[in-house]
Amino acid sequence: MEKPSSYCEYVKNLPEDNIHRVYHDTQYGFKIDSDNELFGRLILEINQAGLSWTTILNKQDNFRTAFSNFDIKKIADYDKPDISRLLANSGIVRNKLKINAVIFNARKIVELQKEYGSFKSWLKIKNDSNLNLTNWVALFKENFKFTGNEITKEFLTSTGYIKGAHIETCPILDK
């Protein structure tokens, strides 16, 4: 079977209740207004590194629960007992580097919120600067941990900051 040319092509024949189809039809490429939800997407993208997206989608509710409903301020206050708790949680990806990156990134986002009013405002200001992907990646690497090329690209695509989530013929664009 030929590899699909896009996520839209990949999901088009999947059942409506398939986890990839649900994500594609309801989340992928859609703008997110909540800082906590934006950060939640970044958590998922960071944890996907080296794993399949299917694994992350199947664990996304576990991530939400384990990481305080993606509450940035709570995660920024995590300490050693929280790290131990997360490392013992079989419902998430138990990778100390990724867990530490999430906590570091939460603390950085708290700083950005103080300076820009919100994480979303910071993203919007940077997006209004018409950054290309290379500049976005450099900016993310400068500010966050565990945000390389692919993680940054997928985070920005999945949250609607850069184009490419859906092809022009995707029926989800008509909704």
PDB file of C-alpha atoms in Angstrom:
ATOM      1  CA  MET A   1       0.000   0.000   0.000  1.00  0.00           C
ATOM      2  CA  GLU A   2       1.258   3.440  -0.948  1.00  0.00           C
ATOM      3  CA  LYS A   3       2.106   5.834   1.893  1.00  0.00           C
ATOM      4  CA  PRO A   4      -0.515   8.603   2.214  1.00  0.00           C
ATOM      5  CA  SER A   5       0.677  12.047   1.169  1.00  0.00           C
ATOM      6  CA  SER A   6      -0.941  13.782   4.153  1.00  0.00           C
ATOM      7  CA  TYR A   7      -2.642  13.170   7.464  1.00  0.00           C
ATOM      8  CA  CYS A   8      -5.932  14.014   5.710  1.00  0.00           C
ATOM      9  CA  GLU A   9      -5.353  11.206   3.197  1.00  0.00           C
ATOM     10  CA  TYR A  10      -4.351   8.857   6.018  1.00  0.00           C
ATOM     11  CA  VAL A  11      -7.588   9.341   7.991  1.00  0.00           C
ATOM     12  CA  LYS A  12     -10.130   9.706   5.171  1.00  0.00           C
ATOM     13  CA  ASN A  13     -11.114   6.024   5.132  1.00  0.00           C
ATOM     14  CA  LEU A  14     -10.793   5.403   8.856  1.00  0.00           C
ATOM     15  CA  PRO A  15     -13.949   4.900  10.941  1.00  0.00           C
ATOM     16  CA  GLU A  16     -15.292   8.078  12.530  1.00  0.00           C
ATOM     17  CA  ASP A  17     -14.444   6.786  16.015  1.00  0.00           C
ATOM     18  CA  ASN A  18     -10.803   6.000  15.149  1.00  0.00           C
ATOM     19  CA  ILE A  19      -8.488   7.965  17.445  1.00  0.00           C
ATOM     20  CA  HIS A  20      -6.576   9.475  14.501  1.00  0.00           C
ATOM     21  CA  ARG A  21      -9.783  10.445  12.718  1.00  0.00           C
ATOM     22  CA  VAL A  22     -11.191  12.089  15.856  1.00  0.00           C
ATOM     23  CA  TYR A  23      -7.945  14.019  16.417  1.00  0.00           C
ATOM     24  CA  HIS A  24      -7.766  15.090  12.754  1.00  0.00           C
ATOM     25  CA  ASP A  25     -11.420  16.149  12.630  1.00  0.00           C
ATOM     26  CA  THR A  26     -11.598  17.969  15.969  1.00  0.00           C
ATOM     27  CA  GLN A  27      -8.130  19.127  17.026  1.00  0.00           C
ATOM     28  CA  TYR A  28      -5.415  19.024  14.374  1.00  0.00           C
ATOM     29  CA  GLY A  29      -4.759  22.464  12.946  1.00  0.00           C
ATOM     30  CA  PHE A  30      -7.450  24.122  15.048  1.00  0.00           C
ATOM     31  CA  LYS A  31      -6.596  27.290  16.981  1.00  0.00           C
ATOM     32  CA  ILE A  32      -6.387  26.893  20.744  1.00  0.00           C
ATOM     33  CA  ASP A  33      -7.266  29.839  22.972  1.00  0.00           C
ATOM     34  CA  SER A  34      -6.310  28.457  26.374  1.00  0.00           C
ATOM     35  CA  ASP A  35      -2.689  28.696  27.488  1.00  0.00           C
ATOM     36  CA  ASN A  36      -3.096  25.455  29.431  1.00  0.00           C
ATOM     37  CA  GLU A  37      -4.416  23.630  26.364  1.00  0.00           C
ATOM     38  CA  LEU A  38      -1.626  25.068  24.206  1.00  0.00           C
ATOM     39  CA  PHE A  39       0.854  23.815  26.770  1.00  0.00           C
ATOM     40  CA  GLY A  40      -0.942  20.466  26.877  1.00  0.00           C
ATOM     41  CA  ARG A  41      -0.375  20.097  23.140  1.00  0.00           C
ATOM     42  CA  LEU A  42       3.301  20.930  23.621  1.00  0.00           C
ATOM     43  CA  ILE A  43       3.501  18.257  26.338  1.00  0.00           C
ATOM     44  CA  LEU A  44       2.055  15.692  23.953  1.00  0.00           C
ATOM     45  CA  GLU A  45       4.395  16.702  21.133  1.00  0.00           C
ATOM     46  CA  ILE A  46       7.451  16.519  23.413  1.00  0.00           C
ATOM     47  CA  ASN A  47       6.447  13.082  24.620  1.00  0.00           C
ATOM     48  CA  GLN A  48       5.866  11.806  21.089  1.00  0.00           C
ATOM     49  CA  ALA A  49       9.569  12.104  20.241  1.00  0.00           C
ATOM     50  CA  GLY A  50      10.801   8.634  19.367  1.00  0.00           C
ATOM     51  CA  LEU A  51       7.346   7.094  19.678  1.00  0.00           C
ATOM     52  CA  SER A  52       4.281   6.765  17.491  1.00  0.00           C
ATOM     53  CA  TRP A  53       1.581   9.428  17.539  1.00  0.00           C
ATOM     54  CA  THR A  54      -0.905   6.599  18.107  1.00  0.00           C
ATOM     55  CA  THR A  55       0.778   5.872  21.460  1.00  0.00           C
ATOM     56  CA  ILE A  56       0.451   9.505  22.504  1.00  0.00           C
ATOM     57  CA  LEU A  57      -3.173   9.810  21.354  1.00  0.00           C
ATOM     58  CA  ASN A  58      -4.038   6.667  23.322  1.00  0.00           C
ATOM     59  CA  LYS A  59      -2.382   8.142  26.423  1.00  0.00           C
ATOM     60  CA  GLN A  60      -3.544  11.755  26.087  1.00  0.00           C
ATOM     61  CA  ASP A  61      -6.140  11.493  28.881  1.00  0.00           C
ATOM     62  CA  ASN A  62      -3.498   9.945  31.136  1.00  0.00           C
ATOM     63  CA  PHE A  63      -1.155  12.847  30.378  1.00  0.00           C
ATOM     64  CA  ARG A  64      -3.903  15.336  31.220  1.00  0.00           C
ATOM     65  CA  THR A  65      -4.527  13.659  34.578  1.00  0.00           C
ATOM     66  CA  ALA A  66      -0.844  13.120  35.424  1.00  0.00           C
ATOM     67  CA  PHE A  67       0.071  16.709  34.548  1.00  0.00           C
ATOM     68  CA  SER A  68      -2.581  18.509  36.627  1.00  0.00           C
ATOM     69  CA  ASN A  69      -5.018  19.017  33.739  1.00  0.00           C
ATOM     70  CA  PHE A  70      -2.155  20.801  31.917  1.00  0.00           C
ATOM     71  CA  ASP A  71      -2.265  23.635  34.468  1.00  0.00           C
ATOM     72  CA  ILE A  72       0.933  25.565  33.702  1.00  0.00           C
ATOM     73  CA  LYS A  73       1.256  27.191  37.109  1.00  0.00           C
ATOM     74  CA  LYS A  74       0.812  23.899  38.956  1.00  0.00           C
ATOM     75  CA  ILE A  75       3.328  22.124  36.729  1.00  0.00           C
ATOM     76  CA  ALA A  76       5.812  24.989  37.175  1.00  0.00           C
ATOM     77  CA  ASP A  77       5.704  24.221  40.919  1.00  0.00           C
ATOM     78  CA  TYR A  78       6.432  20.501  40.494  1.00  0.00           C
ATOM     79  CA  ASP A  79       9.298  19.213  42.616  1.00  0.00           C
ATOM     80  CA  LYS A  80      11.118  15.915  43.251  1.00  0.00           C
ATOM     81  CA  PRO A  81       8.078  14.061  44.642  1.00  0.00           C
ATOM     82  CA  ASP A  82       6.094  15.060  41.534  1.00  0.00           C
ATOM     83  CA  ILE A  83       8.889  13.830  39.284  1.00  0.00           C
ATOM     84  CA  SER A  84       8.950  10.523  41.188  1.00  0.00           C
ATOM     85  CA  ARG A  85       5.165  10.261  40.864  1.00  0.00           C
ATOM     86  CA  LEU A  86       5.342  10.853  37.112  1.00  0.00           C
ATOM     87  CA  LEU A  87       8.199   8.376  36.649  1.00  0.00           C
ATOM     88  CA  ALA A  88       6.066   5.736  38.402  1.00  0.00           C
ATOM     89  CA  ASN A  89       2.975   6.437  36.251  1.00  0.00           C
ATOM     90  CA  SER A  90       2.648   3.669  33.646  1.00  0.00           C
ATOM     91  CA  GLY A  91      -0.122   5.608  31.893  1.00  0.00           C
ATOM     92  CA  ILE A  92       2.319   8.160  30.462  1.00  0.00           C
ATOM     93  CA  VAL A  93       5.756   8.137  28.869  1.00  0.00           C
ATOM     94  CA  ARG A  94       8.135   7.692  31.788  1.00  0.00           C
ATOM     95  CA  ASN A  95      11.158   9.540  30.501  1.00  0.00           C
ATOM     96  CA  LYS A  96      12.970  11.728  33.017  1.00  0.00           C
ATOM     97  CA  LEU A  97      14.381  14.052  30.339  1.00  0.00           C
ATOM     98  CA  LYS A  98      10.905  14.678  28.921  1.00  0.00           C
ATOM     99  CA  ILE A  99       9.358  15.154  32.374  1.00  0.00           C
ATOM    100  CA  ASN A 100      12.075  17.620  33.365  1.00  0.00           C
ATOM    101  CA  ALA A 101      11.615  19.444  30.048  1.00  0.00           C
ATOM    102  CA  VAL A 102       7.873  19.792  30.686  1.00  0.00           C
ATOM    103  CA  ILE A 103       8.526  21.323  34.111  1.00  0.00           C
ATOM    104  CA  PHE A 104      11.236  23.634  32.763  1.00  0.00           C
ATOM    105  CA  ASN A 105       8.941  24.708  29.912  1.00  0.00           C
ATOM    106  CA  ALA A 106       6.076  25.404  32.320  1.00  0.00           C
ATOM    107  CA  ARG A 107       8.348  27.710  34.304  1.00  0.00           C
ATOM    108  CA  LYS A 108       9.417  29.454  31.098  1.00  0.00           C
ATOM    109  CA  ILE A 109       5.809  29.916  30.013  1.00  0.00           C
ATOM    110  CA  VAL A 110       4.992  31.484  33.393  1.00  0.00           C
ATOM    111  CA  GLU A 111       7.752  34.017  32.642  1.00  0.00           C
ATOM    112  CA  LEU A 112       6.345  34.627  29.148  1.00  0.00           C
ATOM    113  CA  GLN A 113       2.868  35.114  30.609  1.00  0.00           C
ATOM    114  CA  LYS A 114       4.218  37.797  32.938  1.00  0.00           C
ATOM    115  CA  GLU A 115       5.908  39.585  30.057  1.00  0.00           C
ATOM    116  CA  TYR A 116       3.328  39.096  27.266  1.00  0.00           C
ATOM    117  CA  GLY A 117       0.092  38.491  29.184  1.00  0.00           C
ATOM    118  CA  SER A 118      -0.242  34.923  27.928  1.00  0.00           C
ATOM    119  CA  PHE A 119       1.548  32.152  26.075  1.00  0.00           C
ATOM    120  CA  LYS A 120      -0.979  32.636  23.289  1.00  0.00           C
ATOM    121  CA  SER A 121      -0.051  36.345  23.027  1.00  0.00           C
ATOM    122  CA  TRP A 122       3.637  35.454  22.812  1.00  0.00           C
ATOM    123  CA  LEU A 123       2.890  32.985  20.016  1.00  0.00           C
ATOM    124  CA  LYS A 124       0.691  35.519  18.211  1.00  0.00           C
ATOM    125  CA  ILE A 125       3.310  38.277  18.408  1.00  0.00           C
ATOM    126  CA  LYS A 126       5.950  35.915  17.076  1.00  0.00           C
ATOM    127  CA  ASN A 127       3.561  34.629  14.386  1.00  0.00           C
ATOM    128  CA  ASP A 128       2.775  38.198  13.305  1.00  0.00           C
ATOM    129  CA  SER A 129       6.515  38.596  12.682  1.00  0.00           C
ATOM    130  CA  ASN A 130       6.127  36.122   9.786  1.00  0.00           C
ATOM    131  CA  LEU A 131       8.784  33.759  11.084  1.00  0.00           C
ATOM    132  CA  ASN A 132       9.707  30.863   8.858  1.00  0.00           C
ATOM    133  CA  LEU A 133      10.066  27.377  10.319  1.00  0.00           C
ATOM    134  CA  THR A 134      13.820  27.751  10.808  1.00  0.00           C
ATOM    135  CA  ASN A 135      13.265  30.912  12.858  1.00  0.00           C
ATOM    136  CA  TRP A 136      10.473  29.263  14.858  1.00  0.00           C
ATOM    137  CA  VAL A 137      12.720  26.316  15.679  1.00  0.00           C
ATOM    138  CA  ALA A 138      15.538  28.641  16.762  1.00  0.00           C
ATOM    139  CA  LEU A 139      13.108  30.622  18.918  1.00  0.00           C
ATOM    140  CA  PHE A 140      11.740  27.471  20.562  1.00  0.00           C
ATOM    141  CA  LYS A 141      15.233  26.068  21.162  1.00  0.00           C
ATOM    142  CA  GLU A 142      16.219  29.402  22.718  1.00  0.00           C
ATOM    143  CA  ASN A 143      13.261  29.351  25.113  1.00  0.00           C
ATOM    144  CA  PHE A 144      12.288  25.725  25.725  1.00  0.00           C
ATOM    145  CA  LYS A 145      13.766  22.296  26.267  1.00  0.00           C
ATOM    146  CA  PHE A 146      13.130  19.225  24.097  1.00  0.00           C
ATOM    147  CA  THR A 147      11.798  21.267  21.200  1.00  0.00           C
ATOM    148  CA  GLY A 148      13.700  20.340  18.097  1.00  0.00           C
ATOM    149  CA  ASN A 149      12.711  20.748  14.489  1.00  0.00           C
ATOM    150  CA  GLU A 150       9.927  18.158  14.279  1.00  0.00           C
ATOM    151  CA  ILE A 151       8.415  18.873  17.707  1.00  0.00           C
ATOM    152  CA  THR A 152       8.282  22.605  17.023  1.00  0.00           C
ATOM    153  CA  LYS A 153       6.871  22.091  13.525  1.00  0.00           C
ATOM    154  CA  GLU A 154       4.159  19.704  14.701  1.00  0.00           C
ATOM    155  CA  PHE A 155       3.241  21.887  17.680  1.00  0.00           C
ATOM    156  CA  LEU A 156       2.846  24.949  15.446  1.00  0.00           C
ATOM    157  CA  THR A 157       1.007  23.011  12.729  1.00  0.00           C
ATOM    158  CA  SER A 158      -1.313  21.233  15.144  1.00  0.00           C
ATOM    159  CA  THR A 159      -2.258  24.513  16.834  1.00  0.00           C
ATOM    160  CA  GLY A 160      -2.804  26.403  13.587  1.00  0.00           C
ATOM    161  CA  TYR A 161       0.186  28.750  13.763  1.00  0.00           C
ATOM    162  CA  ILE A 162       1.701  27.437  10.565  1.00  0.00           C
ATOM    163  CA  LYS A 163      -0.105  26.027   7.550  1.00  0.00           C
ATOM    164  CA  GLY A 164      -0.043  22.407   6.566  1.00  0.00           C
ATOM    165  CA  ALA A 165      -2.442  20.619   8.896  1.00  0.00           C
ATOM    166  CA  HIS A 166      -4.996  19.975   6.143  1.00  0.00           C
ATOM    167  CA  ILE A 167      -4.807  19.650   2.369  1.00  0.00           C
ATOM    168  CA  GLU A 168      -7.081  21.854   0.236  1.00  0.00           C
ATOM    169  CA  THR A 169      -9.434  18.958  -0.570  1.00  0.00           C
ATOM    170  CA  CYS A 170      -9.876  17.965   3.086  1.00  0.00           C
ATOM    171  CA  PRO A 171     -13.589  17.963   3.957  1.00  0.00           C
ATOM    172  CA  ILE A 172     -12.830  19.239   7.468  1.00  0.00           C
ATOM    173  CA  LEU A 173     -12.014  22.647   5.933  1.00  0.00           C
ATOM    174  CA  ASP A 174     -15.650  22.986   4.856  1.00  0.00           C
ATOM    175  CA  LYS A 175     -16.951  22.669   8.411  1.00  0.00           C
TER     176      LYS A 175
END
